Amino acid sequence: MTAQTDTPGSVTAVYQVTGMSCGHCEGSVSAEISELAGVTSVKAVAATGEVTVVSEAPLDEAAVRAAVDEAGFELAGRA
């Protein structure tokens, strides 16, 4: 899925993250990605491995990867 504009000034991207297995995992990934500049919303779902990120502008995938790594998981790429 490519980034899509939801509302003016808002971009949604869905990433695939491997290794998440519980609510704590979801919280860790969400917390790290939430710290990225411009991020307005993060929803991680361990069951699917999908992380939906809403931001003010498209995010640098390297920054998202670093945040996911910091949480102790691996970014597989865009979902």
XYZ file of C-alpha atoms in Angstrom:
79
model
C 0.000 0.000 0.000
C 1.307 3.427 -0.808
C 0.820 6.462 1.360
C -2.551 8.057 0.897
C -3.802 11.460 1.867
C -6.793 11.243 4.204
C -7.397 14.876 5.028
C -5.516 18.006 4.032
C -2.088 17.805 5.620
C -2.551 14.182 6.715
C -0.818 11.096 5.296
C -1.553 7.491 6.274
C 1.001 4.708 5.791
C 0.762 1.062 6.824
C 3.935 -0.811 7.746
C 4.574 -4.502 8.385
C 6.469 -5.182 11.626
C 7.702 -8.643 12.587
C 7.970 -9.981 16.124
C 4.993 -8.317 17.797
C 2.985 -10.845 19.831
C 1.056 -8.940 22.513
C -0.369 -5.651 23.705
C 2.937 -4.701 25.320
C 4.641 -5.140 21.935
C 2.016 -2.920 20.305
C 2.576 -0.270 22.970
C 6.355 -0.329 22.581
C 6.207 0.078 18.811
C 3.506 2.760 19.027
C 5.439 4.731 21.644
C 8.648 4.804 19.604
C 6.959 5.752 16.318
C 4.850 8.403 18.102
C 8.068 10.244 18.964
C 8.857 10.885 15.290
C 8.287 14.471 14.181
C 4.920 14.998 12.520
C 3.293 11.758 13.687
C -0.279 12.357 14.845
C -1.537 8.777 15.323
C -0.148 5.232 15.552
C -2.110 1.981 15.733
C -0.168 -1.279 16.028
C -1.920 -4.661 15.750
C 0.155 -7.622 16.943
C -2.186 -10.204 15.378
C -1.495 -8.925 11.848
C 1.865 -7.221 12.396
C 0.470 -4.076 10.813
C 1.253 -0.608 12.120
C -0.857 2.242 10.741
C 0.769 5.646 11.045
C -0.921 8.985 10.381
C 1.423 11.929 9.983
C 1.444 15.516 8.792
C 3.732 14.605 5.866
C 5.225 11.413 4.426
C 7.741 9.882 6.845
C 11.284 8.845 6.039
C 11.211 5.035 6.083
C 14.704 4.970 7.643
C 13.354 6.960 10.609
C 10.409 4.572 11.005
C 12.817 1.606 10.778
C 15.040 3.129 13.482
C 12.030 3.668 15.772
C 10.847 0.083 15.285
C 14.398 -1.187 15.917
C 14.538 0.876 19.116
C 11.364 -0.867 20.274
C 13.077 -4.227 19.676
C 11.283 -5.277 16.496
C 11.959 -5.388 12.779
C 10.332 -3.302 10.060
C 9.625 -5.620 7.116
C 8.489 -2.710 4.936
C 5.223 -1.239 3.747
C 2.180 -3.447 4.097
